[in-house]
Every structure is written in structure tokens, then in C-alpha cells.
Short mmCIF file of C-alpha atoms in Angstrom, two decimals:
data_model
loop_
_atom_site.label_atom_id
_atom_site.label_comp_id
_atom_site.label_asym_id
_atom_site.label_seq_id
_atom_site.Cartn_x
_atom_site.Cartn_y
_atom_site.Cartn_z
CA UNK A 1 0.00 0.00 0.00
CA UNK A 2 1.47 3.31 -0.92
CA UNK A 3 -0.31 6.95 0.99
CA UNK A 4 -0.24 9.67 -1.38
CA UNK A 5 -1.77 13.16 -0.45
CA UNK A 6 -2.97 15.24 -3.55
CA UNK A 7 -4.14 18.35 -4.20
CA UNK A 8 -7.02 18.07 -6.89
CA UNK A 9 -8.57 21.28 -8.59
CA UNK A 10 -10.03 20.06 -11.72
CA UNK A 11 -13.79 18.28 -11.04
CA UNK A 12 -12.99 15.61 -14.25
CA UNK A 13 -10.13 14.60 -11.99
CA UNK A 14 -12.11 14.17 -9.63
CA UNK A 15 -14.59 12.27 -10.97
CA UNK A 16 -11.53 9.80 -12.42
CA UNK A 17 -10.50 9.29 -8.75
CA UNK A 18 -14.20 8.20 -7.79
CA UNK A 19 -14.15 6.05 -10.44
CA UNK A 20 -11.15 4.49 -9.41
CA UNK A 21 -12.71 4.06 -5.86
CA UNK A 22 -15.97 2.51 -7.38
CA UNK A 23 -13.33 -0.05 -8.39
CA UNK A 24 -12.06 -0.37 -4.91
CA UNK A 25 -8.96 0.34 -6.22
CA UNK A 26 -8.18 3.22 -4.52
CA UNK A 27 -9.68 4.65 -1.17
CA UNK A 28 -9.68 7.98 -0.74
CA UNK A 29 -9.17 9.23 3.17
CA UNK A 30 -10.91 12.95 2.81
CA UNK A 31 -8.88 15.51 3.99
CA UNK A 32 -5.59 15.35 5.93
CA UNK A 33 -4.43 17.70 8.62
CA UNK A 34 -1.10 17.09 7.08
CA UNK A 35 1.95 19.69 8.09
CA UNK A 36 4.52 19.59 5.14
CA UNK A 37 7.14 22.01 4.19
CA UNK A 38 6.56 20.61 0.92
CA UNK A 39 2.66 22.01 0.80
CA UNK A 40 1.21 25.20 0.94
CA UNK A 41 0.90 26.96 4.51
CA UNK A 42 2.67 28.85 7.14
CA UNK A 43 6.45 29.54 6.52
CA UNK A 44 9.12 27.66 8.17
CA UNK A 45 11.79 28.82 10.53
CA UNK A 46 14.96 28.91 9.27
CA UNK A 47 16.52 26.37 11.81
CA UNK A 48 13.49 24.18 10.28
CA UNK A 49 14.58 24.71 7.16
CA UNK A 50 18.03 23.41 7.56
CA UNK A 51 16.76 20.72 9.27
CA UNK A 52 14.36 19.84 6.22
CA UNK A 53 16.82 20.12 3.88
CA UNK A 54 19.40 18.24 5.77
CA UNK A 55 16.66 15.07 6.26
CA UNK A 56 16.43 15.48 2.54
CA UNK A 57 19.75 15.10 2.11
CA UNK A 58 19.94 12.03 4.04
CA UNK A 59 17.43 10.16 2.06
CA UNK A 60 18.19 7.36 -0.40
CA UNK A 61 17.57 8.95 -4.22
CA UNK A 62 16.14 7.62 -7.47
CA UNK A 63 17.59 7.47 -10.73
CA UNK A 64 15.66 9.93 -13.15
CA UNK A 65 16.11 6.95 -15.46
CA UNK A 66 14.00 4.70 -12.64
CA UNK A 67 11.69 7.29 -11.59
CA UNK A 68 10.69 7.59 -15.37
CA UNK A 69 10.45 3.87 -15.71
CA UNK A 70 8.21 3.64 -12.78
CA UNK A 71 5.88 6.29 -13.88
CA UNK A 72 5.56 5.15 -17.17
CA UNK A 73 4.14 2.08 -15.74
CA UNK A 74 1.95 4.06 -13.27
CA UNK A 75 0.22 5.83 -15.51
CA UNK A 76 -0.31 3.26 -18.59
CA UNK A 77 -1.92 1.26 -15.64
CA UNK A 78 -4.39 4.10 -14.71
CA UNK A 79 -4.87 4.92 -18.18
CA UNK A 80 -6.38 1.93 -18.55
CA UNK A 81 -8.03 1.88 -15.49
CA UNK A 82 -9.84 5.24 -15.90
CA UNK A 83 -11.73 4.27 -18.86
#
């Protein structure tokens, strides 16, 4: 199972992602009270900041080459799933 939080502002996206949970293949969890410097909201200190960035840092990476590979396979699956 993979958590993904998503900011949606087009209603025919929406209506794909109820789709998708028709199909029980997705459940979607309503809003989260989620605190991200990655999302918009109040600005960081910065002594957060540093620490942010230095957690970042620490963090295993992807290849671009992998991270395209992955997607590509992500999304030919929901293509097909959305219609």
C-alpha cells in the first residue's frame, strides 16, 4: 500500500478518482491535517529549514532513469483503469 496526499482542482479529476474508488482500487481518506514544508501553509523557521533540507539530504535517491520507468508504468496502468 502506498499513501499519497494530492491536491485536486479540476472536477474531471475528480470524478476519475471516484471512479477508481468505485473499483475499490483506490480509497480515498478525505482531507488530511497534514503539516509539510513541501505544501502550501505557514512559513518555516529557518533552523526548520536546515533541518528539512538536511533530512532530505539524508534520504536514499532515485535514478531519473528509474523514476521515469516507474511512472511510465503508473500511468499506462491508470490509463487503462480510468476508462
Amino acid at each position: 500500500m502506498l499513501l499519497l496526499t494530492i491536491e485536486v482542482t479540476d472536477r474531471h479529476a475528480m470524478k476519475t478518482l471516484h471512479s477508481l474508488q468505485e473499483k475499490h482500487l483506490i480509497k480515498i481518506a478525505g482531507d488530511a491535517d497534514i503539516n509539510s514544508p513541501a505544501l502550501p501553509g505557514s512559513p518555516l523557521s529557518l533552523s526548520a529549514f536546515k533541518n528539512w533540507i538536511a533530512a532530505a539530504e539524508s534520504m536514499p535517491s532515485v535514478s531519473l532513469k528509474d523514476a521515469k520507468t516507474k511512472w511510465a508504468a503508473k500511468r499506462k496502468k491508470l490509463l487503462h483503469l480510468s476508462k
